[in-house]
């Protein structure tokens, strides 16, 4: 785990990590009461970047990073929804015959 000391390098590393491993990356924001500090963590299980800050001025920066990561996640979800399935869903012969039997029984009764 890497703790960054300044915001700019952490923001750059976190954005790059989140963009490179989009399907696995996640982030957490945790407040530690004993230290009166916020701990931000971005990880993809192989790489982990962290920042610990106690400065009140970093709250707006954290909110901006949070907004960027949420936007990239929602854009990624929209792209996935718009994609067509790679393999068309085919109905197996057993299921086709079973549905035909049910519909023929319903029509004849």
Coordinates of N, CA, C and O in Angstrom, one line a residue:
X1 N 0.8 -1.2 0.0 CA 0.0 0.0 0.0 C 0.9 1.2 0.0 O 1.8 1.3 0.8
X2 N 0.5 2.2 -0.9 CA 1.3 3.4 -1.0 C 0.5 4.5 -0.4 O -0.7 4.8 -0.8
X3 N 1.0 5.3 0.5 CA 0.4 6.5 1.0 C 1.1 7.7 0.3 O 2.3 7.8 0.3
X4 N 0.2 8.5 -0.3 CA 0.7 9.7 -0.9 C 0.7 10.8 0.1 O -0.2 10.9 0.9
X5 N 1.6 11.7 -0.1 CA 1.7 12.9 0.9 C 1.0 14.1 0.3 O 0.6 15.0 1.0
X6 N 0.9 14.2 -1.0 CA 0.3 15.4 -1.6 C -0.9 15.0 -2.5 O -1.0 13.9 -3.0
X7 N -1.9 15.9 -2.6 CA -3.1 15.6 -3.2 C -3.0 15.4 -4.7 O -3.6 14.5 -5.3
X8 N -2.2 16.2 -5.4 CA -2.1 16.1 -6.9 C -1.6 14.8 -7.3 O -2.2 14.2 -8.3
X9 N -0.6 14.3 -6.7 CA 0.0 13.0 -7.1 C -1.0 11.8 -6.8 O -1.2 10.9 -7.6
X10 N -1.7 11.9 -5.7 CA -2.7 10.9 -5.3 C -3.9 11.0 -6.3 O -4.3 9.9 -6.8
X11 N -4.4 12.1 -6.7 CA -5.5 12.3 -7.6 C -5.1 11.7 -9.0 O -5.9 10.9 -9.6
X12 N -3.9 12.0 -9.4 CA -3.5 11.4 -10.7 C -3.4 9.9 -10.7 O -3.9 9.2 -11.6
X13 N -2.7 9.4 -9.6 CA -2.6 7.9 -9.5 C -3.9 7.2 -9.3 O -4.2 6.2 -9.9
X14 N -4.8 7.8 -8.5 CA -6.2 7.2 -8.3 C -7.0 7.2 -9.6 O -7.6 6.2 -10.0
X15 N -6.9 8.3 -10.4 CA -7.7 8.3 -11.6 C -7.1 7.3 -12.7 O -7.9 6.7 -13.4
X16 N -5.8 7.2 -12.7 CA -5.2 6.3 -13.7 C -5.5 4.8 -13.3 O -5.8 4.0 -14.1
X17 N -5.5 4.6 -12.0 CA -5.8 3.2 -11.5 C -7.2 2.9 -11.8 O -7.5 1.8 -12.3
X18 N -8.1 3.8 -11.5 CA -9.5 3.6 -11.8 C -9.8 3.4 -13.2 O -10.7 2.6 -13.6
X19 N -9.1 4.1 -14.1 CA -9.4 4.0 -15.5 C -8.7 2.7 -16.1 O -9.3 2.1 -17.0
X20 N -7.6 2.3 -15.6 CA -6.9 1.1 -16.1 C -7.6 -0.2 -15.8 O -7.6 -1.1 -16.6
X21 N -8.2 -0.2 -14.6 CA -8.8 -1.5 -14.1 C -10.3 -1.1 -13.8 O -10.7 -1.3 -12.7
X22 N -11.0 -0.7 -14.8 CA -12.4 -0.2 -14.6 C -13.3 -1.2 -14.1 O -14.2 -0.9 -13.3
X23 N -13.2 -2.5 -14.4 CA -14.1 -3.5 -13.9 C -13.8 -4.0 -12.5 O -14.7 -4.6 -11.9
X24 N -12.6 -3.8 -12.0 CA -12.2 -4.3 -10.7 C -12.0 -3.2 -9.7 O -12.0 -3.5 -8.5
X25 N -11.7 -2.0 -10.1 CA -11.3 -0.9 -9.2 C -12.5 -0.5 -8.3 O -13.6 -0.5 -8.7
X26 N -12.2 -0.1 -7.1 CA -13.1 0.5 -6.2 C -12.4 1.4 -5.3 O -11.2 1.4 -5.2
X27 N -13.2 2.3 -4.6 CA -12.6 3.2 -3.7 C -13.4 3.4 -2.5 O -14.6 3.1 -2.5
X28 N -12.7 3.7 -1.4 CA -13.4 3.9 -0.1 C -12.9 5.2 0.5 O -11.8 5.7 0.3
X29 N -13.8 5.8 1.3 CA -13.5 7.0 2.0 C -13.9 6.7 3.5 O -15.0 6.3 3.8
X30 N -12.9 6.8 4.4 CA -13.1 6.4 5.7 C -12.6 7.5 6.7 O -11.6 8.1 6.4
X31 N -13.4 7.8 7.7 CA -13.0 8.8 8.7 C -12.5 8.1 9.9 O -13.2 7.3 10.5
X32 N -11.3 8.5 10.3 CA -10.7 7.9 11.5 C -10.9 8.9 12.6 O -10.2 9.9 12.7
X33 N -11.7 8.6 13.6 CA -12.0 9.6 14.7 C -10.8 9.7 15.6 O -10.5 10.8 16.1
X34 N -10.1 8.7 15.8 CA -8.9 8.7 16.7 C -7.8 9.7 16.2 O -7.1 10.3 16.9
X35 N -7.7 9.7 14.8 CA -6.7 10.6 14.2 C -7.3 11.9 13.7 O -6.6 12.8 13.3
X36 N -8.6 12.0 13.7 CA -9.3 13.1 13.1 C -8.9 13.3 11.6 O -8.5 14.4 11.2
X37 N -8.8 12.2 10.9 CA -8.3 12.2 9.5 C -9.2 11.4 8.6 O -9.9 10.5 9.0
X38 N -9.3 11.8 7.3 CA -10.0 11.1 6.3 C -8.9 10.2 5.6 O -7.8 10.7 5.3
X39 N -9.3 9.0 5.3 CA -8.4 8.1 4.6 C -9.1 7.7 3.3 O -10.2 7.2 3.3
X40 N -8.5 8.0 2.2 CA -9.1 7.6 0.8 C -8.2 6.5 0.3 O -7.0 6.5 0.4
X41 N -8.9 5.5 -0.2 CA -8.2 4.3 -0.7 C -8.8 3.9 -2.1 O -10.0 3.8 -2.2
X42 N -8.0 3.7 -3.1 CA -8.4 3.3 -4.4 C -7.6 2.0 -4.6 O -6.3 2.0 -4.5
X43 N -8.3 0.9 -5.0 CA -7.6 -0.4 -5.2 C -8.2 -1.2 -6.3 O -9.4 -1.0 -6.6
X44 N -7.4 -2.0 -6.9 CA -7.9 -3.0 -7.8 C -7.5 -4.4 -7.4 O -7.3 -5.3 -8.3
X45 N -7.2 -4.6 -6.2 CA -6.7 -5.8 -5.6 C -5.2 -6.1 -5.8 O -4.6 -6.9 -5.1
X46 N -4.6 -5.5 -6.9 CA -3.2 -5.7 -7.1 C -2.4 -4.5 -6.7 O -1.3 -4.6 -6.2
X47 N -3.0 -3.3 -6.9 CA -2.4 -2.0 -6.6 C -3.3 -1.3 -5.7 O -4.5 -1.3 -5.9
X48 N -2.7 -0.6 -4.7 CA -3.5 0.2 -3.7 C -2.8 1.5 -3.5 O -1.7 1.5 -3.2
X49 N -3.6 2.6 -3.7 CA -3.1 3.9 -3.4 C -4.0 4.5 -2.3 O -5.2 4.4 -2.4
X50 N -3.3 5.2 -1.4 CA -4.0 5.8 -0.3 C -3.6 7.2 0.0 O -2.4 7.5 -0.3
X51 N -4.4 8.0 0.6 CA -4.1 9.3 1.1 C -4.8 9.5 2.4 O -6.0 9.2 2.6
X52 N -4.0 10.0 3.4 CA -4.6 10.3 4.7 C -4.4 11.8 4.9 O -3.3 12.4 4.7
X53 N -5.5 12.5 5.1 CA -5.5 13.9 5.3 C -6.4 14.4 6.5 O -7.4 13.8 6.7
X54 N -5.9 15.4 7.1 CA -6.7 16.0 8.2 C -7.1 17.4 7.9 O -7.6 18.1 8.8
X55 N -6.8 17.9 6.7 CA -7.1 19.3 6.4 C -8.5 19.4 5.9 O -9.0 18.7 5.1
X56 N -9.1 20.4 6.4 CA -10.5 20.7 6.0 C -10.6 21.2 4.6 O -11.6 20.9 3.9
X57 N -9.6 21.8 4.0 CA -9.6 22.3 2.7 C -9.6 21.2 1.6 O -9.9 21.4 0.5
X58 N -9.3 20.0 2.0 CA -9.2 18.9 1.1 C -10.6 18.3 0.8 O -10.8 17.5 -0.1
X59 N -11.6 18.7 1.6 CA -13.0 18.2 1.4 C -13.5 18.5 0.0 O -14.1 17.6 -0.7
X60 N -13.3 19.7 -0.5 CA -13.8 20.0 -1.9 C -13.0 19.2 -2.9 O -13.6 18.8 -3.9
X61 N -11.8 18.9 -2.7 CA -11.0 18.1 -3.6 C -11.5 16.7 -3.6 O -11.6 16.0 -4.7
X62 N -11.8 16.2 -2.4 CA -12.3 14.8 -2.3 C -13.7 14.7 -3.0 O -13.9 13.8 -3.8
X63 N -14.5 15.7 -2.9 CA -15.8 15.7 -3.5 C -15.7 15.8 -5.1 O -16.4 15.1 -5.8
X64 N -14.7 16.5 -5.6 CA -14.5 16.6 -7.0 C -14.0 15.2 -7.5 O -14.5 14.7 -8.5
X65 N -13.1 14.6 -6.8 CA -12.6 13.2 -7.2 C -13.7 12.2 -7.2 O -13.9 11.4 -8.1
X66 N -14.5 12.3 -6.1 CA -15.7 11.4 -6.0 C -16.6 11.6 -7.2 O -17.1 10.6 -7.8
X67 N -16.9 12.8 -7.6 CA -17.8 13.1 -8.7 C -17.2 12.5 -10.0 O -17.9 11.9 -10.8
X68 N -15.8 12.7 -10.2 CA -15.2 12.2 -11.4 C -15.3 10.7 -11.5 O -15.6 10.1 -12.5
X69 N -15.0 10.0 -10.4 CA -15.1 8.5 -10.4 C -16.5 8.0 -10.6 O -16.7 7.0 -11.3
X70 N -17.5 8.7 -10.0 CA -18.9 8.3 -10.2 C -19.3 8.5 -11.7 O -20.0 7.7 -12.2
X71 N -18.9 9.6 -12.3 CA -19.2 9.8 -13.7 C -18.6 8.8 -14.6 O -19.2 8.3 -15.5
X72 N -17.3 8.4 -14.3 CA -16.7 7.4 -15.1 C -17.4 6.1 -15.0 O -17.5 5.3 -15.9
X73 N -17.8 5.8 -13.8 CA -18.5 4.5 -13.5 C -19.9 4.5 -14.2 O -20.2 3.5 -14.9
X74 N -20.6 5.6 -14.2 CA -21.9 5.6 -14.8 C -21.8 5.6 -16.4 O -22.6 5.0 -17.0
X75 N -20.7 6.3 -16.9 CA -20.5 6.2 -18.3 C -20.2 4.8 -18.8 O -20.6 4.4 -19.8
X76 N -19.4 4.2 -18.0 CA -19.0 2.8 -18.3 C -20.2 1.9 -18.3 O -20.4 1.0 -19.1
X77 N -21.1 2.1 -17.3 CA -22.4 1.3 -17.3 C -23.3 1.6 -18.5 O -23.9 0.6 -19.0
X78 N -23.3 2.8 -18.9 CA -24.1 3.1 -20.1 C -23.6 2.5 -21.3 O -24.3 2.0 -22.2
X79 N -22.3 2.5 -21.4 CA -21.6 1.8 -22.6 C -21.9 0.3 -22.6 O -22.2 -0.3 -23.6
X80 N -21.9 -0.3 -21.4 CA -22.2 -1.7 -21.3 C -23.6 -2.0 -21.7 O -23.9 -3.0 -22.3
X81 N -24.5 -1.1 -21.3 CA -26.0 -1.4 -21.6 C -26.2 -1.2 -23.1 O -27.1 -1.9 -23.7
X82 N -25.5 -0.3 -23.8 CA -25.7 -0.1 -25.2 C -25.1 -1.2 -26.1 O -25.5 -1.3 -27.2
X83 N -24.2 -2.0 -25.5 CA -23.6 -3.0 -26.4 C -24.6 -4.1 -26.6 O -25.3 -4.5 -25.7
X84 N -24.5 -4.7 -27.8 CA -25.3 -5.9 -28.1 C -24.6 -7.1 -27.6 O -23.3 -7.1 -27.4
X85 N -25.3 -8.2 -27.2 CA -24.6 -9.4 -26.8 C -23.7 -9.9 -27.8 O -24.1 -9.9 -29.0
X86 N -22.6 -10.5 -27.4 CA -21.7 -11.1 -28.4 C -22.3 -12.3 -29.0 O -22.0 -12.6 -30.2
X87 N -23.0 -13.1 -28.3 CA -23.6 -14.3 -28.8 C -25.1 -14.2 -28.7 O -25.6 -13.9 -27.6
X88 N -25.8 -14.4 -29.7 CA -27.3 -14.3 -29.6 C -27.8 -15.4 -28.8 O -27.3 -16.5 -28.8
X89 N -28.8 -15.0 -28.0 CA -29.5 -16.0 -27.1 C -30.3 -17.0 -28.0 O -31.2 -16.5 -28.7
X90 N -30.0 -18.2 -28.0 CA -30.7 -19.2 -28.8 C -31.5 -20.1 -27.9 O -31.2 -20.4 -26.8
X91 N -32.7 -20.4 -28.4 CA -33.6 -21.3 -27.6 C -33.2 -22.7 -27.9 O -33.1 -23.1 -29.1
X92 N -33.0 -23.5 -26.9 CA -32.7 -24.9 -27.1 C -33.9 -25.7 -27.5 O -35.0 -25.3 -27.2
X93 N -33.7 -26.8 -28.3 CA -34.8 -27.6 -28.8 C -35.8 -28.1 -27.7 O -37.0 -28.2 -27.8
X94 N -35.2 -28.4 -26.5 CA -36.0 -29.0 -25.4 C -36.9 -27.9 -24.9 O -38.1 -28.1 -24.6
X95 N -36.4 -26.7 -24.8 CA -37.3 -25.6 -24.3 C -38.3 -25.2 -25.3 O -39.4 -24.9 -25.0
X96 N -37.9 -25.2 -26.6 CA -38.9 -24.9 -27.6 C -40.1 -25.9 -27.7 O -41.2 -25.5 -27.8
X97 N -39.8 -27.2 -27.6 CA -40.8 -28.2 -27.6 C -41.7 -28.1 -26.3 O -42.9 -28.3 -26.4
X98 N -41.1 -27.8 -25.2 CA -41.8 -27.7 -24.0 C -42.8 -26.5 -24.0 O -44.0 -26.6 -23.6
X99 N -42.4 -25.4 -24.6 CA -43.3 -24.2 -24.7 C -44.4 -24.5 -25.7 O -45.5 -24.0 -25.5
X100 N -44.1 -25.2 -26.7 CA -45.1 -25.6 -27.7 C -46.2 -26.5 -27.1 O -47.4 -26.3 -27.4
X101 N -45.8 -27.4 -26.3 CA -46.7 -28.3 -25.6 C -47.6 -27.6 -24.7 O -48.8 -27.8 -24.6
X102 N -47.1 -26.6 -23.9 CA -47.9 -25.9 -23.0 C -48.9 -25.0 -23.7 O -50.0 -25.0 -23.4
X103 N -48.4 -24.4 -24.8 CA -49.4 -23.5 -25.6 C -50.4 -24.4 -26.3 O -51.6 -23.9 -26.4
X104 N -50.1 -25.6 -26.7 CA -51.1 -26.4 -27.4 C -52.1 -26.9 -26.3 O -53.3 -27.0 -26.7
X105 N -51.7 -27.2 -25.1 CA -52.6 -27.7 -24.1 C -53.6 -26.5 -23.7 O -54.7 -26.7 -23.5
X106 N -53.0 -25.3 -23.6 CA -53.8 -24.2 -23.2 C -54.9 -23.9 -24.3 O -56.0 -23.5 -24.0
X107 N -54.5 -24.0 -25.5 CA -55.4 -23.7 -26.6 C -56.5 -24.7 -26.8 O -57.6 -24.4 -27.1
X108 N -56.2 -26.0 -26.5 CA -57.2 -27.1 -26.6 C -58.2 -27.2 -25.5 O -59.2 -27.8 -25.6
X109 N -57.9 -26.6 -24.4 CA -58.7 -26.8 -23.2 C -59.8 -25.9 -23.1 O -60.4 -25.2 -23.6

